[in-house]
Amino acid sequence: MLTFRLSMVLLFWVLLLLPLAEAGAQPLTSTWWYPNGTPEGTRNNPATTKLADTANLQIIWRTESLKNSPVLLAGKVRQEGANQQQIIGLESGSHILRFLDAFGRMYDTVNYDETIDPSTPYTLTLTGLFNSEATMPNGVGVPNLLGLGIEREQRGETQLNGILSQPNGRNGFSVRIPTLASNDPSYNRIAGVYPAAAFMVQGKPTVFAIASQNQFRNTTPSTPDSIVNGVYRYTNSGNGFVQTDRFPIAPGVYPQAPAITITDSSAIPYIAPSTRSLIEPAGQVIPAGQGVTPTLTTRMYGIGLKVDDKLAHVETRRFTSQTSQNDTLGETNSYFVRMYDGRDRSQLTFPSEYRLVTTNFSEDRPGVPSITLLLTQDGLPVDQSRGIFSINTVKNVGWTILSGNVDGNDTSKQDPGVDGEYPNNPGNEVLAAYRQLDGRDVDSNYLFFFQRNGAREPNNGGRVFWNYTAWPFKGRLMAVADIVRDADTAKQEIIIAHSDSLIVLQMNRYADVLLSTVDASRRQWFRQVKAFKLDSRVVAVAVADLQGNGTNTIVATTERATYAIGTAIENPLGEVTTKDEYCRGEQATARWGARRVGGGEQGLRVIVRASTGTDSVMIAELKPATDSGTFTFPTGQLLPGSYTLLLQDNAVPTLSATSLSFTITGPSIKPLVLPRSQYRPGDAIAAQTVIRCASNLRLERALGSGNDWEAVPATITYLGDTAFIQTNAPCLDPCPTQQTARLRFRLVDTSLAGVESVADTITLLTEPIQLSIDSGAARARLLRWNPNLFDCDSVELTITTADAAGVKTVSNRPGIYDLNLPRNFAGTVTARLCCGSGSSSCTFGRAAFELEPIEVGTYAQPNPFNPMLGGRESIVEIFYDLELRGSVTITIYDASRALVRQLLRSGDKEAGLNVEQWDGRNSDGAVVANGTYICVVESSSGEQSSIPILILKR
């Protein structure tokens, strides 16, 4: 039970340890000395912003490093990078220190499990960046120490310690406290040691640390050795830091670091640690009246320690009534704030420095929260009557206190017609808001706006600590800082968080609010100038001039990531480069490189956008994202035109990079122009043409003006935007009937329908081989040719006239053939000789001659004929012309009309010229005798004819 309570209290403490800024002309480090705001009112660096209008405020990087970090430190811990600052954090519960550069890129980690024995569970807490060489505790200069607090159980006699290391987290040394003395099992052996500050004291580097143990056995202040709780001083006299003294304070885990300051009125630094009273406090008993329970108190209330030769306790003032039980049930926190009091500073015995004291409460110590403003001299309160503010209707809440020049010295309310009773405070104001002790949002919170009443004779009876307004909001007050300039550059902005939203507020002009709204409860004193929806609950906020250019950046951790909010970083994802042109349909490649900001854990998406219009298409997902690389994207779904590529972070789409414009080009083919207009079959054709984005070309041809296109065997090569075509003139017909033909050639892209060139036309010339034919009028002719000119064993002989044609395959090798033309061949007779349709040869011969016509009827040839000769001369062909189709019978008779032989009996014949053969033999197969024989042709159609045939055997 005890351990659970300790861990919850520590969690509360950790959630409130937010980094603060140093003061000075050149802020280079943040400190932990003012955990909720320096007197100047910024959380990190009081740099004057150079930001442009609010519209330029945006998320400039996001990384999942340092997610859920309750403490963020910013400072210059690297030599490189000019004045750039780095960010240090510990993710909640982690023992790994992580370092981010100004652009959110993690460049280093330190795992403390390698130096701290992890077998003993421990909690590691960042406590600050310090400059032990600074002569003033506001830490001006470059930090040389990093503080880490350690809470763990003491085992054996090993001392408990915190760590001070170099700013890079390495080469550290221990800040130890005395060994816990008791071995009693009921004795709490868990304690934490937290380095809190470091600066020069009397010329020696000095470190201050807070030790905290929630319970201890001996609570008697007279025996301080038994109490580890306190403020410890460690001095470096040249041999390292050695504990020189300590001051015991009330036990507890402190939700605030000590406020360390040099006041305006004293050259001695003061420590004003937060204190927490004991359940059974060891301190003074204040007697009360009869019947009234005495009040227990302790001298640790409102403690102030002079940092001189020794830690001197110089102030024991209590800030609540001695008769109130609140005196022992609360928790006291001190802040030093500077507020102008309205008078000439040179006339004051001490300047306008105030100490702000708040009382906070936990659920086991319920009470009324209050804020008290004390005018101080030499760090000590000299006037408690400056103002007490308390809220009786709210319990179990604490305070967040910030100060800053929120109204920007707005003088509009000094007009008596507006508000003459409370003139403007030209310096800082104090902002206060409720906070839950576990760091949760406060659903019904208020932004209390306190001013130092500067009237010489205030009408409110001298009250100088004036709560000007209580403005309702939901969430938590996180920071006051100079973020944007807008119309009024003097105003500092207020940062609040509600759940996963981070909101930047700015105060409106007094006159505008007071004159526009009579009802005070409805006055809108603050306006939202920017809001950011983050990925999860906001945990911590810091403000720092990360890039060292005088411009503040908001850094916020959430439960899932760390964000930076400021002015846009040029090319945060690096430059995206593409080719100037891509062919539609190709797989395009683009590159990006030199990513300037960290993050990208959620990956990137690639969007292609038309240069005109609003159309866009996501074409790629890159997971996980890298600092540079290449990616491919298809172009087939994009119409020809001009485009840009947009690379976006999936988690923060405003983090983007845009390429220069590039063109998606559709395919095109310039007109095909062949070098000659006439070709012979087999001639080589070589041509070239310009193409764009057409790479799957095919050569096609069509005959004449027709559209029956067919592919042509061709070799096509590419060089840049030029296509080179090689083919041969075709052999259209191995036995052509014409010597010329017109062909059209074109190029087409086979992968894209409709992409073709303008066709070019050629004339195909075919010249025949000369054939030799005997002259004369006879129908028996001798055809001669050169067989070596034909690349085939047999040739196809075609004989044609105007009315008849015949085809015969003959042997090529002899080079000679006897023509015996039928009676129906007459007029111009053409003989063509070629290798035939089964050959690829285009060689052919051609000859023509005239042949006298023979009357068409019934005739025999040859007549007379000799059946004894053999071969063709021993056969007679009987030609007969039928007008109608019919069943034909052909009979041979001798001169006495005796039957010799029936050549054909009831043969079905077509109309036209028909032919039958007789070999001069009778029905018995014997050769007939010489003489005249009669051939009778009869048809079922009624046609009949007869012719004499003379047999003449020699």
Coordinates of C-alpha atoms in Angstrom, one line a residue, residues 125-474:
T125 CA 13.3 11.7 -14.1
L126 CA 14.8 14.5 -16.1
T127 CA 15.4 17.5 -13.8
G128 CA 17.1 20.1 -16.0
L129 CA 19.9 21.4 -18.1
F130 CA 22.3 23.5 -16.0
N131 CA 25.3 25.8 -16.4
S132 CA 27.5 25.4 -13.3
E133 CA 29.7 28.2 -14.6
A134 CA 27.0 30.8 -14.5
T135 CA 27.5 33.5 -12.0
M136 CA 23.7 33.9 -11.6
P137 CA 21.2 31.2 -11.1
N138 CA 19.2 32.1 -14.1
G139 CA 21.6 30.0 -16.1
V140 CA 22.7 32.4 -18.9
G141 CA 25.1 30.5 -21.2
V142 CA 25.6 27.1 -22.7
P143 CA 24.6 24.3 -20.4
N144 CA 27.3 22.0 -19.2
L145 CA 25.3 19.6 -17.0
L146 CA 22.2 17.5 -17.4
G147 CA 20.3 16.5 -14.2
L148 CA 18.5 13.2 -13.7
G149 CA 16.7 12.2 -10.6
I150 CA 16.6 8.6 -9.5
E151 CA 14.0 7.1 -7.1
R152 CA 14.7 3.5 -6.0
E153 CA 14.9 1.2 -3.0
Q154 CA 18.1 1.3 -1.1
R155 CA 19.6 -2.2 -0.8
G156 CA 22.3 -2.9 1.6
E157 CA 24.4 0.1 2.5
T158 CA 24.6 1.5 -1.0
Q159 CA 23.9 5.2 -1.0
L160 CA 21.0 6.6 -3.0
N161 CA 21.9 9.2 -5.7
G162 CA 20.9 11.4 -8.6
I163 CA 23.0 11.9 -11.7
L164 CA 24.7 14.9 -13.2
S165 CA 26.1 14.2 -16.6
Q166 CA 27.4 16.0 -19.6
P167 CA 24.6 17.5 -21.7
N168 CA 24.9 14.4 -24.0
G169 CA 23.8 12.2 -21.1
R170 CA 27.2 10.5 -20.7
N171 CA 30.2 10.7 -18.4
G172 CA 28.0 11.4 -15.4
F173 CA 28.8 11.6 -11.7
S174 CA 26.6 10.8 -8.7
V175 CA 24.9 13.2 -6.4
R176 CA 24.6 11.1 -3.2
I177 CA 22.7 11.4 0.0
P178 CA 23.5 9.6 3.3
T179 CA 22.7 6.0 3.7
L180 CA 19.3 5.3 5.1
A181 CA 20.0 4.2 8.7
S182 CA 17.3 1.8 9.7
N183 CA 16.8 -1.8 8.7
D184 CA 13.4 -2.0 10.4
P185 CA 11.1 -3.8 7.9
S186 CA 8.4 -1.2 8.4
Y187 CA 10.9 1.5 7.5
N188 CA 10.4 2.9 4.0
R189 CA 13.7 2.4 2.1
I190 CA 12.5 4.1 -1.1
A191 CA 13.8 7.6 -1.8
G192 CA 14.6 9.9 -4.7
V193 CA 17.4 12.3 -5.3
Y194 CA 16.8 15.0 -7.8
P195 CA 19.5 17.5 -9.0
A196 CA 17.6 20.9 -9.1
A197 CA 20.0 23.7 -9.9
A198 CA 23.7 24.4 -10.6
F199 CA 25.5 27.8 -10.7
M200 CA 28.5 29.6 -9.2
V201 CA 28.4 30.4 -5.5
Q202 CA 31.3 32.4 -4.2
G203 CA 33.3 31.5 -7.3
K204 CA 32.7 27.8 -7.0
P205 CA 30.5 25.6 -9.2
T206 CA 27.6 24.6 -7.0
V207 CA 24.9 22.0 -7.4
F208 CA 21.7 21.8 -5.4
A209 CA 19.6 18.7 -5.2
I210 CA 16.3 17.7 -3.5
A211 CA 16.1 14.4 -1.6
S212 CA 12.6 13.0 -0.9
Q213 CA 11.5 10.1 1.2
N214 CA 7.8 9.8 1.9
Q215 CA 8.2 8.2 5.4
F216 CA 11.0 7.9 7.9
R217 CA 11.3 6.5 11.3
N218 CA 12.6 9.4 13.4
T219 CA 10.7 12.7 12.6
T220 CA 12.4 14.7 15.3
P221 CA 13.9 17.8 13.7
S222 CA 16.5 17.9 16.5
T223 CA 18.2 14.8 15.0
P224 CA 18.4 15.8 11.3
D225 CA 20.8 12.9 10.5
S226 CA 17.8 10.6 10.6
I227 CA 15.9 12.7 7.9
V228 CA 17.0 12.4 4.3
N229 CA 14.4 14.8 3.1
G230 CA 16.0 18.2 2.4
V231 CA 17.9 20.5 0.1
Y232 CA 21.5 19.4 -0.5
R233 CA 24.4 21.5 -1.7
Y234 CA 27.4 20.0 -3.6
T235 CA 30.4 22.2 -4.3
N236 CA 33.2 21.6 -6.7
S237 CA 36.5 22.9 -5.3
G238 CA 38.5 21.4 -8.1
N239 CA 38.2 17.7 -7.2
G240 CA 34.7 17.1 -8.2
F241 CA 31.3 17.8 -6.5
V242 CA 31.2 17.1 -2.8
Q243 CA 28.3 17.5 -0.4
T244 CA 29.0 20.5 1.8
D245 CA 25.7 21.0 3.6
R246 CA 22.0 20.3 3.6
F247 CA 18.8 21.6 5.1
P248 CA 16.1 19.3 6.2
I249 CA 12.5 20.0 5.0
A250 CA 9.2 18.2 5.4
P251 CA 9.0 14.8 3.8
G252 CA 7.1 14.2 0.6
V253 CA 7.5 13.9 -3.1
Y254 CA 7.6 17.5 -4.3
P255 CA 5.3 18.4 -7.1
Q256 CA 7.4 21.4 -8.0
A257 CA 11.1 22.0 -8.2
P258 CA 12.5 24.7 -5.9
A259 CA 12.3 28.2 -7.3
I260 CA 15.8 29.6 -7.3
T261 CA 16.3 33.3 -8.0
I262 CA 18.4 36.3 -7.4
T263 CA 15.9 39.0 -6.4
D264 CA 16.0 42.6 -7.6
S265 CA 16.7 43.7 -4.1
S266 CA 19.4 41.2 -3.1
A267 CA 22.6 39.7 -4.5
I268 CA 22.0 36.5 -2.6
P269 CA 20.2 33.7 -4.4
Y270 CA 17.3 32.2 -2.6
I271 CA 15.8 28.7 -2.7
A272 CA 12.1 28.5 -2.1
P273 CA 11.3 24.8 -2.2
S274 CA 7.8 23.5 -2.3
T275 CA 6.9 21.9 1.0
R276 CA 4.4 19.5 2.2
S277 CA 3.3 19.1 5.8
L278 CA 3.4 15.8 7.7
I279 CA 0.4 13.7 8.5
E280 CA 1.9 13.9 12.0
P281 CA 4.0 17.0 11.6
A282 CA 7.1 17.5 13.7
G283 CA 6.8 21.2 14.4
Q284 CA 5.3 23.9 16.5
V285 CA 1.9 23.4 18.2
I286 CA -0.1 26.6 18.1
P287 CA -2.4 26.9 21.1
A288 CA -6.0 27.8 20.4
G289 CA -8.8 29.1 22.5
Q290 CA -10.8 27.0 25.0
G291 CA -12.6 24.1 23.3
V292 CA -10.7 24.6 20.1
T293 CA -8.4 21.9 18.7
P294 CA -4.8 23.1 18.7
T295 CA -3.3 23.7 15.3
L296 CA -0.2 21.7 14.2
T297 CA 2.3 23.5 12.0
T298 CA 5.9 23.2 11.0
R299 CA 8.7 25.6 10.3
M300 CA 8.9 24.1 6.8
Y301 CA 6.0 26.2 5.6
G302 CA 7.0 28.9 3.1
I303 CA 10.6 28.0 3.6
G304 CA 13.3 30.4 2.2
L305 CA 16.9 29.5 2.2
K306 CA 19.8 31.9 1.5
V307 CA 22.4 30.4 -0.7
D308 CA 25.5 31.8 1.0
D309 CA 28.2 30.0 3.0
K310 CA 25.6 27.6 4.3
L311 CA 22.0 27.0 3.5
A312 CA 20.5 29.5 6.0
H313 CA 16.8 29.2 6.9
V314 CA 15.7 32.9 6.9
E315 CA 11.9 32.8 6.7
T316 CA 9.2 30.8 8.6
R317 CA 6.2 32.8 7.8
R318 CA 2.9 30.9 7.5
F319 CA 0.3 32.0 5.0
T320 CA -2.9 30.8 6.6
S321 CA -4.7 31.4 9.8
Q322 CA -3.2 29.9 12.9
T323 CA -6.6 28.6 13.9
S324 CA -7.2 26.8 10.6
Q325 CA -6.6 23.1 10.2
N326 CA -5.5 24.0 6.7
D327 CA -2.2 25.0 8.2
T328 CA -1.2 21.4 8.4
L329 CA -3.1 19.8 5.7
G330 CA -1.8 21.5 2.6
E331 CA 1.1 21.9 0.4
T332 CA 2.8 25.2 -0.1
N333 CA 4.5 26.4 -3.3
S334 CA 6.4 29.6 -3.8
Y335 CA 7.0 31.6 -7.0
F336 CA 8.8 34.8 -7.6
V337 CA 7.1 37.1 -10.0
R338 CA 7.9 40.6 -11.2
M339 CA 5.0 43.0 -11.5
Y340 CA 5.3 46.7 -12.0
D341 CA 3.6 48.6 -9.2
G342 CA 2.8 51.8 -11.1
R343 CA 5.3 54.1 -9.4
D344 CA 8.7 55.4 -10.4
R345 CA 11.0 52.6 -9.5
S346 CA 13.7 55.0 -8.4
Q347 CA 11.4 56.2 -5.6
L348 CA 11.0 52.7 -4.1
T349 CA 13.1 51.4 -1.4
F350 CA 12.9 48.0 -3.1
P351 CA 11.7 47.2 -6.6
S352 CA 8.4 45.5 -7.6
E353 CA 9.3 41.9 -7.0
Y354 CA 6.6 39.7 -5.5
R355 CA 6.5 36.3 -4.1
L356 CA 3.4 34.3 -5.0
V357 CA 2.5 31.6 -2.6
T358 CA -0.2 29.0 -3.4
T359 CA -1.7 26.2 -1.4
N360 CA -2.6 23.0 -3.2
F361 CA -4.4 19.9 -1.9
S362 CA -4.6 16.2 -2.5
E363 CA -7.7 14.1 -1.9
D364 CA -6.5 12.9 1.4
R365 CA -5.9 16.5 2.5
P366 CA -9.1 18.4 1.4
G367 CA -9.1 22.1 1.7
V368 CA -9.6 25.5 0.0
P369 CA -7.0 26.5 -2.6
S370 CA -5.6 30.0 -2.3
I371 CA -3.1 32.3 -3.8
T372 CA -1.2 35.0 -1.8
L373 CA 0.8 37.8 -3.2
L374 CA 3.6 39.1 -1.0
L375 CA 5.8 42.1 -1.6
T376 CA 9.4 41.1 -0.9
Q377 CA 12.7 42.7 0.0
D378 CA 15.9 40.6 -0.1
G379 CA 13.6 37.7 -1.0
L380 CA 11.7 38.0 2.3
P381 CA 8.1 39.1 2.6
V382 CA 7.7 42.6 4.0
D383 CA 4.0 43.0 3.3
Q384 CA 1.4 40.3 3.5
S385 CA -1.5 42.7 2.8
R386 CA -0.9 42.9 -0.9
G387 CA -3.6 40.4 -1.8
I388 CA -5.1 37.1 -0.9
F389 CA -7.2 35.2 -3.3
S390 CA -9.1 32.1 -2.4
I391 CA -11.9 30.0 -3.9
N392 CA -14.2 28.5 -1.3
T393 CA -16.3 26.5 -3.8
V394 CA -13.5 24.3 -5.2
K395 CA -11.6 21.7 -3.4
N396 CA -9.0 19.0 -4.1
V397 CA -7.3 20.9 -6.9
G398 CA -4.0 22.5 -7.3
W399 CA -2.7 25.5 -9.3
T400 CA -0.7 26.1 -12.4
I401 CA 0.9 29.6 -12.1
L402 CA 2.4 31.5 -15.0
S403 CA 3.4 35.1 -15.5
G404 CA 3.9 37.1 -18.7
N405 CA 3.0 40.2 -20.5
V406 CA -0.3 38.8 -21.8
D407 CA -2.1 42.2 -22.4
G408 CA 1.0 43.6 -24.3
N409 CA 0.8 46.8 -22.3
D410 CA -2.6 47.6 -23.7
T411 CA -3.4 51.1 -22.5
S412 CA -7.0 51.2 -23.8
K413 CA -8.6 50.7 -20.4
Q414 CA -6.8 53.7 -19.0
D415 CA -9.6 55.7 -20.6
P416 CA -11.9 56.6 -17.6
G417 CA -14.9 55.9 -19.7
V418 CA -13.8 52.3 -20.0
D419 CA -12.3 51.4 -16.7
G420 CA -10.7 54.2 -14.8
E421 CA -10.7 52.4 -11.4
Y422 CA -8.1 49.8 -12.4
P423 CA -5.5 51.3 -14.7
N424 CA -3.4 49.1 -16.9
N425 CA -0.5 47.2 -15.4
P426 CA 2.4 47.8 -17.9
G427 CA 4.4 44.9 -16.9
N428 CA 3.7 41.2 -16.4
E429 CA 0.5 39.7 -15.4
V430 CA -0.1 36.5 -13.4
L431 CA -2.2 33.6 -14.9
A432 CA -3.5 30.8 -12.7
A433 CA -5.6 27.8 -13.5
Y434 CA -6.7 24.7 -11.7
R435 CA -4.9 21.5 -12.2
Q436 CA -5.7 17.9 -11.2
L437 CA -3.0 16.3 -9.1
D438 CA -2.8 13.4 -11.5
G439 CA -2.5 15.7 -14.5
R440 CA -5.9 15.0 -16.0
D441 CA -8.0 17.7 -17.7
V442 CA -10.2 20.0 -15.6
D443 CA -13.6 20.0 -17.3
S444 CA -14.7 23.2 -15.5
N445 CA -11.5 25.2 -15.4
Y446 CA -11.0 28.9 -15.2
L447 CA -8.2 31.2 -16.4
F448 CA -7.6 33.6 -13.6
F449 CA -6.0 36.8 -14.8
F450 CA -4.3 38.8 -12.0
Q451 CA -2.9 42.3 -12.3
R452 CA -0.9 44.5 -10.0
N453 CA -3.2 47.5 -9.4
G454 CA -1.1 50.5 -10.3
A455 CA -3.5 53.2 -9.2
R456 CA -1.9 55.7 -6.8
E457 CA -5.1 55.8 -4.8
P458 CA -7.1 52.7 -5.8
N459 CA -10.8 52.8 -5.1
N460 CA -10.9 49.3 -3.8
G461 CA -9.4 50.2 -0.5
G462 CA -5.8 49.6 -1.4
R463 CA -6.1 46.1 -2.8
V464 CA -3.2 45.8 -5.3
F465 CA -3.5 42.1 -6.2
W466 CA -6.5 42.2 -8.5
N467 CA -8.2 39.2 -10.2
Y468 CA -9.3 40.9 -13.3
T469 CA -11.3 38.1 -14.8
A470 CA -12.0 34.4 -14.4
W471 CA -12.4 33.1 -18.0
P472 CA -14.0 29.6 -18.3
F473 CA -12.3 26.9 -20.4
K474 CA -11.8 23.1 -20.4

